[in-house]
Amino acid sequence: MRTALTELVGVRHPVVQTGMGWVAGPRLVSATAEAGGLGILASATMTLSELDSAIAETKQRTDRPFGVNLRADAVDATQRVELLIRQRVRVASFALAPRPELIDRLKDAGVLVIPSVGAVRHAEKVASWGVDAVLVQGGEGGGHTGGVASTLLLPRVVDAVDIPVIAAGGFFDGRGLAAALAYGAAGIAMGTRFLLTRESTVPEQVKQRYLACGLDDTVVTTRVDGVPHRVLRTELVRRLEQASGPRALLTALANAVRMRELTGLRWADLLREGRAMRRRRNLSWAQVVMAANTPVLLRAGLVQGDTRAGVLASGQVAGVIEDLPSCAELVAGVVAQAEQVMDRMTRGHRWPSNGADAASR
């Protein structure tokens, strides 16, 4: 299936696996790449050395294009950019808008730059800075998210910029890919759907917790790290919602200590990151301290498998996913179903009311 995204990146299908912290490692990324999609390594939870090793392992597993997600406000963002250039990574994705000088450096070296945005004005800004494409996430998406649905946000971004737009938030099958293409997108990005695959390293008991969800089993809360964050409704999230301000800050400070141990960062580096985060995201110091919760609580759930002590980021699509396919089965099924849907649309045929084509299984 050829689109502006496949032509730009050199992948076979317009399907992107997002850079989920603690989830998107070499095994999942390489499996996505081998399936013909664009896999993206999550580097925010890695040290620079760990990222170097993860890129090398991914390249050993596949010779197809893949990307790396970077934190634009990381103290070592420049070093990470240089690492991507040395390792000849195809795509640099960013959860926040990277500085213009980072964009220029990557583009001069032939690395594609694809930041994620949640508002039209942000898409317009990064497009004016020369990025190659933009990923736009609607409010249905997991993790940090906005309040505007994909069906409203996506067409507005498509109309506002003249670069390829990737749709994220609420996508899990071929019908979603067909709908995104109809809106003018060049492809779709999926997080929760790829988390629930056989190559995902998330513990089996955690995957089963996701599969047991209903459509009302996610919630957008600010009590994890001070900004809107869509997660599964769990007992821990309920306790966080009820925690007092001072108690929540003390917990966050303790998690900051754990995060420093995991990353090897110096306290001076953490303070620099906090200042950059406060400036770029317009956060209070209380919100900056709360941000220390995110990687530690996500690690407890997604790596250690402790659903009582960890947070499980999730898109609303968890409520409609029922299986654990391989990445190859997932990508092939999504593309085949999308082609069937578009063929029926052009031929004027009707399809089953439940939309359950064999290709989606």
Tab-separated table of C-alpha atoms in Angstrom:
chain	number	residue	atom	x	y	z
A	1	MET	CA	0.000	0.000	0.000
A	2	ARG	CA	1.794	3.116	-1.231
A	3	THR	CA	1.250	6.517	0.379
A	4	ALA	CA	3.312	9.647	0.951
A	5	LEU	CA	4.569	8.033	4.179
A	6	THR	CA	5.777	4.818	2.576
A	7	GLU	CA	7.476	6.786	-0.194
A	8	LEU	CA	9.157	9.094	2.324
A	9	VAL	CA	10.446	6.447	4.741
A	10	GLY	CA	10.877	3.465	2.430
A	11	VAL	CA	8.565	1.053	4.253
A	12	ARG	CA	6.021	-1.226	2.557
A	13	HIS	CA	2.928	-0.280	4.554
A	14	PRO	CA	1.673	3.006	6.102
A	15	VAL	CA	1.560	1.563	9.615
A	16	VAL	CA	3.674	2.945	12.467
A	17	GLN	CA	4.396	1.367	15.849
A	18	THR	CA	4.823	4.184	18.339
A	19	GLY	CA	7.792	4.638	20.688
A	20	MET	CA	6.269	3.452	23.968
A	21	GLY	CA	8.575	3.726	26.978
A	22	TRP	CA	9.620	0.342	28.455
A	23	VAL	CA	7.717	-1.402	25.612
A	24	ALA	CA	9.205	-0.436	22.236
A	25	GLY	CA	12.529	-2.244	22.362
A	26	PRO	CA	14.577	-3.988	19.665
A	27	ARG	CA	12.373	-7.098	19.511
A	28	LEU	CA	9.114	-5.239	18.894
A	29	VAL	CA	10.667	-2.613	16.619
A	30	SER	CA	12.457	-5.131	14.415
A	31	ALA	CA	9.340	-7.316	14.177
A	32	THR	CA	7.337	-4.298	13.027
A	33	ALA	CA	10.005	-3.409	10.475
A	34	GLU	CA	10.116	-6.975	9.163
A	35	ALA	CA	6.313	-6.853	8.826
A	36	GLY	CA	6.651	-3.838	6.521
A	37	GLY	CA	5.734	-1.089	8.978
A	38	LEU	CA	7.771	1.594	10.724
A	39	GLY	CA	8.893	0.545	14.197
A	40	ILE	CA	10.122	3.214	16.606
A	41	LEU	CA	12.466	2.575	19.529
A	42	ALA	CA	11.597	4.354	22.775
A	43	SER	CA	14.757	5.966	24.139
A	44	ALA	CA	13.471	8.179	26.954
A	45	THR	CA	13.861	5.324	29.437
A	46	MET	CA	17.365	4.407	28.194
A	47	THR	CA	20.773	5.813	28.982
A	48	LEU	CA	22.828	6.957	26.002
A	49	SER	CA	24.848	3.744	26.170
A	50	GLU	CA	21.711	1.605	26.361
A	51	LEU	CA	20.287	3.412	23.343
A	52	ASP	CA	23.480	2.737	21.392
A	53	SER	CA	23.181	-0.972	22.194
A	54	ALA	CA	19.446	-1.043	21.399
A	55	ILE	CA	20.011	0.525	17.968
A	56	ALA	CA	22.799	-1.946	17.233
A	57	GLU	CA	20.615	-4.891	18.280
A	58	THR	CA	17.713	-3.661	16.152
A	59	LYS	CA	20.030	-3.382	13.137
A	60	GLN	CA	21.192	-6.946	13.753
A	61	ARG	CA	17.586	-8.121	13.745
A	62	THR	CA	16.468	-6.249	10.612
A	63	ASP	CA	17.939	-4.346	7.680
A	64	ARG	CA	14.720	-2.398	7.116
A	65	PRO	CA	14.064	1.233	8.130
A	66	PHE	CA	13.155	2.036	11.722
A	67	GLY	CA	13.108	5.085	13.970
A	68	VAL	CA	14.052	6.273	17.440
A	69	ASN	CA	11.889	8.442	19.668
A	70	LEU	CA	13.780	11.179	21.515
A	71	ARG	CA	12.945	13.604	24.289
A	72	ALA	CA	13.568	17.076	22.916
A	73	ASP	CA	14.126	18.431	26.446
A	74	ALA	CA	16.638	15.762	27.533
A	75	VAL	CA	19.954	17.172	28.718
A	76	ASP	CA	21.785	14.910	26.268
A	77	ALA	CA	19.440	15.443	23.315
A	78	THR	CA	22.296	16.698	21.150
A	79	GLN	CA	24.415	13.611	21.889
A	80	ARG	CA	21.475	11.359	21.080
A	81	VAL	CA	20.957	13.121	17.780
A	82	GLU	CA	24.611	12.565	16.932
A	83	LEU	CA	24.230	8.896	17.851
A	84	LEU	CA	21.306	8.496	15.442
A	85	ILE	CA	23.367	10.097	12.720
A	86	ARG	CA	26.377	7.830	13.365
A	87	GLN	CA	24.165	4.747	13.431
A	88	ARG	CA	22.337	5.870	10.278
A	89	VAL	CA	18.891	5.564	11.811
A	90	ARG	CA	16.213	6.411	9.254
A	91	VAL	CA	13.745	8.378	11.427
A	92	ALA	CA	14.015	10.601	14.509
A	93	SER	CA	10.660	11.044	16.191
A	94	PHE	CA	10.005	13.447	19.049
A	95	ALA	CA	7.271	13.553	21.683
A	96	LEU	CA	7.731	17.338	21.852
A	97	ALA	CA	8.835	19.791	19.209
A	98	PRO	CA	12.629	19.615	18.791
A	99	ARG	CA	14.666	22.789	18.580
A	100	PRO	CA	15.152	24.104	15.025
A	101	GLU	CA	18.905	23.505	15.248
A	102	LEU	CA	18.320	19.799	16.038
A	103	ILE	CA	15.970	19.538	13.061
A	104	ASP	CA	18.559	21.134	10.788
A	105	ARG	CA	21.334	18.854	12.049
A	106	LEU	CA	19.279	15.714	11.464
A	107	LYS	CA	18.049	16.768	8.047
A	108	ASP	CA	21.539	17.739	6.916
A	109	ALA	CA	22.617	14.183	7.797
A	110	GLY	CA	19.718	12.599	5.927
A	111	VAL	CA	17.677	11.596	8.983
A	112	LEU	CA	13.917	12.135	8.673
A	113	VAL	CA	12.319	14.187	11.462
A	114	ILE	CA	8.768	13.295	12.561
A	115	PRO	CA	7.535	14.977	15.769
A	116	SER	CA	4.241	14.209	17.499
A	117	VAL	CA	1.711	16.993	18.066
A	118	GLY	CA	-1.676	17.372	19.679
A	119	ALA	CA	-2.798	20.717	18.269
A	120	VAL	CA	-3.040	22.432	14.888
A	121	ARG	CA	-0.793	25.314	15.927
A	122	HIS	CA	1.950	22.901	16.952
A	123	ALA	CA	1.746	21.147	13.594
A	124	GLU	CA	2.013	24.469	11.789
A	125	LYS	CA	5.016	25.493	13.893
A	126	VAL	CA	7.090	22.367	13.299
A	127	ALA	CA	6.128	22.309	9.622
A	128	SER	CA	7.503	25.840	9.291
A	129	TRP	CA	10.747	24.592	10.856
A	130	GLY	CA	11.160	22.025	8.096
A	131	VAL	CA	10.202	18.661	9.616
A	132	ASP	CA	9.502	15.884	7.119
A	133	ALA	CA	6.157	14.670	8.485
A	134	VAL	CA	4.051	15.029	11.602
A	135	LEU	CA	2.242	12.521	13.806
A	136	VAL	CA	-0.997	13.896	15.242
A	137	GLN	CA	-2.601	12.160	18.232
A	138	GLY	CA	-6.225	12.605	19.191
A	139	GLY	CA	-7.579	12.344	22.720
A	140	GLU	CA	-8.342	8.615	22.386
A	141	GLY	CA	-4.632	7.836	22.483
A	142	GLY	CA	-2.775	6.428	25.473
A	143	GLY	CA	-0.180	8.162	27.616
A	144	HIS	CA	0.062	11.947	27.476
A	145	THR	CA	-2.816	13.128	25.358
A	146	GLY	CA	-5.071	16.061	24.586
A	147	GLY	CA	-8.810	16.462	24.720
A	148	VAL	CA	-9.715	16.689	21.012
A	149	ALA	CA	-10.856	13.514	19.238
A	150	SER	CA	-8.885	12.234	16.241
A	151	THR	CA	-11.896	12.660	13.961
A	152	LEU	CA	-11.834	16.403	14.629
A	153	LEU	CA	-8.122	17.051	15.021
A	154	LEU	CA	-6.841	14.996	12.094
A	155	PRO	CA	-8.658	16.760	9.215
A	156	ARG	CA	-7.741	20.160	10.619
A	157	VAL	CA	-4.050	19.286	10.713
A	158	VAL	CA	-4.215	17.785	7.221
A	159	ASP	CA	-5.695	21.071	5.972
A	160	ALA	CA	-3.125	23.172	7.843
A	161	VAL	CA	0.168	21.627	6.635
A	162	ASP	CA	1.556	20.383	3.327
A	163	ILE	CA	3.686	17.536	4.693
A	164	PRO	CA	2.605	13.918	5.309
A	165	VAL	CA	0.393	13.519	8.370
A	166	ILE	CA	0.281	10.306	10.411
A	167	ALA	CA	-2.904	9.711	12.400
A	168	ALA	CA	-2.757	8.349	15.955
A	169	GLY	CA	-5.254	7.865	18.745
A	170	GLY	CA	-8.065	5.316	18.399
A	171	PHE	CA	-6.626	3.176	15.585
A	172	PHE	CA	-6.442	-0.604	15.792
A	173	ASP	CA	-7.610	-2.168	12.504
A	174	GLY	CA	-7.942	-1.738	8.745
A	175	ARG	CA	-11.148	0.241	8.950
A	176	GLY	CA	-9.248	2.873	10.915
A	177	LEU	CA	-6.478	2.949	8.304
A	178	ALA	CA	-9.042	3.383	5.523
A	179	ALA	CA	-10.758	6.168	7.473
A	180	ALA	CA	-7.456	7.957	8.138
A	181	LEU	CA	-6.532	7.803	4.455
A	182	ALA	CA	-9.985	9.180	3.593
A	183	TYR	CA	-9.322	12.118	5.916
A	184	GLY	CA	-6.109	12.795	4.005
A	185	ALA	CA	-3.573	11.168	6.325
A	186	ALA	CA	-0.613	9.256	4.903
A	187	GLY	CA	-0.837	6.437	7.453
A	188	ILE	CA	-1.697	5.484	11.011
A	189	ALA	CA	0.313	5.001	14.201
A	190	MET	CA	-0.715	2.520	16.879
A	191	GLY	CA	0.610	2.039	20.396
A	192	THR	CA	-1.733	-0.118	22.466
A	193	ARG	CA	-2.433	-2.400	19.495
A	194	PHE	CA	1.303	-3.140	19.121
A	195	LEU	CA	1.721	-3.468	22.891
A	196	LEU	CA	-0.757	-6.347	22.611
A	197	THR	CA	1.242	-8.484	20.185
A	198	ARG	CA	3.297	-11.609	20.710
A	199	GLU	CA	6.606	-9.769	20.182
A	200	SER	CA	5.798	-7.193	22.858
A	201	THR	CA	7.920	-7.798	25.961
A	202	VAL	CA	5.149	-6.697	28.330
A	203	PRO	CA	4.532	-9.520	30.857
A	204	GLU	CA	1.752	-11.933	29.911
A	205	GLN	CA	-0.354	-11.193	32.997
A	206	VAL	CA	-0.302	-7.499	32.124
A	207	LYS	CA	-1.373	-8.206	28.555
A	208	GLN	CA	-4.296	-10.215	29.921
A	209	ARG	CA	-5.230	-7.245	32.117
A	210	TYR	CA	-5.442	-5.098	28.971
A	211	LEU	CA	-7.468	-7.716	27.081
A	212	ALA	CA	-10.014	-7.841	29.911
A	213	CYS	CA	-10.754	-4.099	29.558
A	214	GLY	CA	-14.003	-2.576	28.444
A	215	LEU	CA	-14.446	0.731	26.643
A	216	ASP	CA	-14.911	2.563	29.962
A	217	ASP	CA	-11.804	1.118	31.598
A	218	THR	CA	-9.393	3.954	30.773
A	219	VAL	CA	-9.237	7.348	32.423
A	220	VAL	CA	-7.413	10.606	31.760
A	221	THR	CA	-5.769	11.708	34.999
A	222	THR	CA	-3.373	14.465	36.000
A	223	ARG	CA	-2.385	12.716	39.235
A	224	VAL	CA	0.305	10.510	37.711
A	225	ASP	CA	2.645	13.291	36.643
A	226	GLY	CA	0.736	16.549	36.707
A	227	VAL	CA	-0.421	16.602	33.078
A	228	PRO	CA	-3.273	14.725	31.314
A	229	HIS	CA	-2.325	11.061	30.985
A	230	ARG	CA	-4.645	8.296	29.689
A	231	VAL	CA	-4.168	5.083	31.660
A	232	LEU	CA	-6.099	1.980	32.663
A	233	ARG	CA	-8.365	2.357	35.675
A	234	THR	CA	-6.527	0.489	38.418
A	235	GLU	CA	-6.513	0.540	42.198
A	236	LEU	CA	-3.225	2.454	42.146
A	237	VAL	CA	-4.715	5.147	39.893
A	238	ARG	CA	-7.681	5.419	42.244
A	239	ARG	CA	-5.305	5.926	45.181
A	240	LEU	CA	-3.329	8.536	43.243
A	241	GLU	CA	-6.542	10.391	42.482
A	242	GLN	CA	-7.371	10.504	46.187
A	243	ALA	CA	-3.888	11.360	47.461
A	244	SER	CA	-3.323	14.764	49.025
A	245	GLY	CA	-0.991	17.277	47.392
A	246	PRO	CA	1.881	16.961	49.932
A	247	ARG	CA	1.667	13.163	49.925
A	248	ALA	CA	1.736	13.050	46.117
A	249	LEU	CA	4.814	15.293	46.022
A	250	LEU	CA	6.662	13.144	48.552
A	251	THR	CA	5.934	10.052	46.449
A	252	ALA	CA	7.174	11.860	43.342
A	253	LEU	CA	10.397	12.895	45.083
A	254	ALA	CA	11.029	9.277	46.068
A	255	ASN	CA	10.439	8.233	42.463
A	256	ALA	CA	12.872	10.914	41.296
A	257	VAL	CA	15.542	9.198	43.385
A	258	ARG	CA	14.683	5.839	41.777
A	259	MET	CA	14.744	7.402	38.303
A	260	ARG	CA	18.185	8.875	38.973
A	261	GLU	CA	19.417	5.397	39.902
A	262	LEU	CA	17.927	3.886	36.728
A	263	THR	CA	19.329	6.501	34.348
A	264	GLY	CA	22.625	7.270	36.045
A	265	LEU	CA	21.943	10.994	35.708
A	266	ARG	CA	23.514	13.423	38.147
A	267	TRP	CA	21.259	15.590	40.299
A	268	ALA	CA	22.508	18.609	38.356
A	269	ASP	CA	21.352	16.957	35.117
A	270	LEU	CA	17.940	16.174	36.584
A	271	LEU	CA	17.602	19.798	37.662
A	272	ARG	CA	18.551	20.985	34.163
A	273	GLU	CA	15.945	18.655	32.640
A	274	GLY	CA	13.374	19.901	35.113
A	275	ARG	CA	14.058	23.518	34.187
A	276	ALA	CA	13.829	22.701	30.479
A	277	MET	CA	10.596	20.759	31.019
A	278	ARG	CA	9.086	23.601	33.035
A	279	ARG	CA	9.958	26.142	30.340
A	280	ARG	CA	8.965	24.118	27.272
A	281	ARG	CA	5.770	22.605	28.690
A	282	ASN	CA	4.725	25.603	30.788
A	283	LEU	CA	4.571	23.518	33.982
A	284	SER	CA	4.673	24.481	37.628
A	285	TRP	CA	7.535	23.178	39.777
A	286	ALA	CA	5.020	20.843	41.458
A	287	GLN	CA	4.173	19.358	38.046
A	288	VAL	CA	7.878	18.993	37.230
A	289	VAL	CA	8.411	17.035	40.441
A	290	MET	CA	5.333	14.922	39.686
A	291	ALA	CA	6.823	14.054	36.274
A	292	ALA	CA	9.306	11.785	38.058
A	293	ASN	CA	6.412	9.405	38.693
A	294	THR	CA	5.885	8.494	35.055
A	295	PRO	CA	8.897	6.336	34.137
A	296	VAL	CA	9.059	4.619	37.527
A	297	LEU	CA	5.358	3.756	37.739
A	298	LEU	CA	5.228	2.660	34.093
A	299	ARG	CA	8.256	0.428	34.631
A	300	ALA	CA	6.600	-1.284	37.601
A	301	GLY	CA	3.610	-2.232	35.456
A	302	LEU	CA	5.011	-2.750	31.963
A	303	VAL	CA	8.352	-4.335	32.853
A	304	GLN	CA	7.985	-5.825	36.307
A	305	GLY	CA	4.371	-6.867	35.755
A	306	ASP	CA	3.102	-5.408	39.036
A	307	THR	CA	-0.362	-4.086	38.221
A	308	ARG	CA	-0.888	-3.051	41.856
A	309	ALA	CA	2.193	-0.815	42.049
A	310	GLY	CA	2.463	0.272	38.410
A	311	VAL	CA	0.634	2.522	35.976
A	312	LEU	CA	-0.550	1.074	32.670
A	313	ALA	CA	-0.738	3.685	29.920
A	314	SER	CA	-3.421	2.781	27.395
A	315	GLY	CA	-5.482	4.115	24.544
A	316	GLN	CA	-9.234	3.624	24.548
A	317	VAL	CA	-8.771	0.891	21.937
A	318	ALA	CA	-7.850	-1.520	24.740
A	319	GLY	CA	-11.587	-1.955	25.175
A	320	VAL	CA	-12.030	-3.495	21.710
A	321	ILE	CA	-8.842	-5.573	21.339
A	322	GLU	CA	-9.347	-9.278	21.949
A	323	ASP	CA	-6.239	-11.072	20.649
A	324	LEU	CA	-2.428	-11.172	20.639
A	325	PRO	CA	-1.309	-11.523	17.017
A	326	SER	CA	2.268	-11.410	15.805
A	327	CYS	CA	3.381	-8.105	14.309
A	328	ALA	CA	3.389	-9.733	10.873
A	329	GLU	CA	-0.203	-10.907	11.310
A	330	LEU	CA	-1.277	-7.529	12.665
A	331	VAL	CA	0.214	-5.400	9.889
A	332	ALA	CA	-0.897	-7.764	7.121
A	333	GLY	CA	-4.410	-7.928	8.558
A	334	VAL	CA	-4.733	-4.168	8.924
A	335	VAL	CA	-3.585	-3.520	5.363
A	336	ALA	CA	-5.725	-6.300	3.861
A	337	GLN	CA	-8.844	-5.106	5.675
A	338	ALA	CA	-8.202	-1.503	4.647
A	339	GLU	CA	-7.903	-2.557	1.012
A	340	GLN	CA	-11.146	-4.527	1.261
A	341	VAL	CA	-12.976	-1.586	2.815
A	342	MET	CA	-11.738	0.858	0.170
A	343	ASP	CA	-12.578	-1.588	-2.605
A	344	ARG	CA	-16.122	-1.937	-1.297
A	345	MET	CA	-16.455	1.826	-1.068
A	346	THR	CA	-15.387	2.355	-4.674
A	347	ARG	CA	-17.562	-0.514	-5.930
A	348	GLY	CA	-20.592	0.501	-3.884
A	349	HIS	CA	-20.726	-2.848	-2.056
A	350	ARG	CA	-22.035	-3.312	1.465
A	351	TRP	CA	-20.062	-5.027	4.204
A	352	PRO	CA	-21.184	-6.836	7.365
A	353	SER	CA	-22.709	-4.560	9.975
A	354	ASN	CA	-20.227	-5.723	12.579
A	355	GLY	CA	-17.292	-4.956	10.264
A	356	ALA	CA	-15.675	-8.253	11.204
A	357	ASP	CA	-13.681	-9.240	8.130
A	358	ALA	CA	-11.430	-12.224	8.389
A	359	ALA	CA	-8.471	-9.970	7.626
A	360	SER	CA	-8.900	-8.148	10.946
A	361	ARG	CA	-8.337	-11.338	12.958
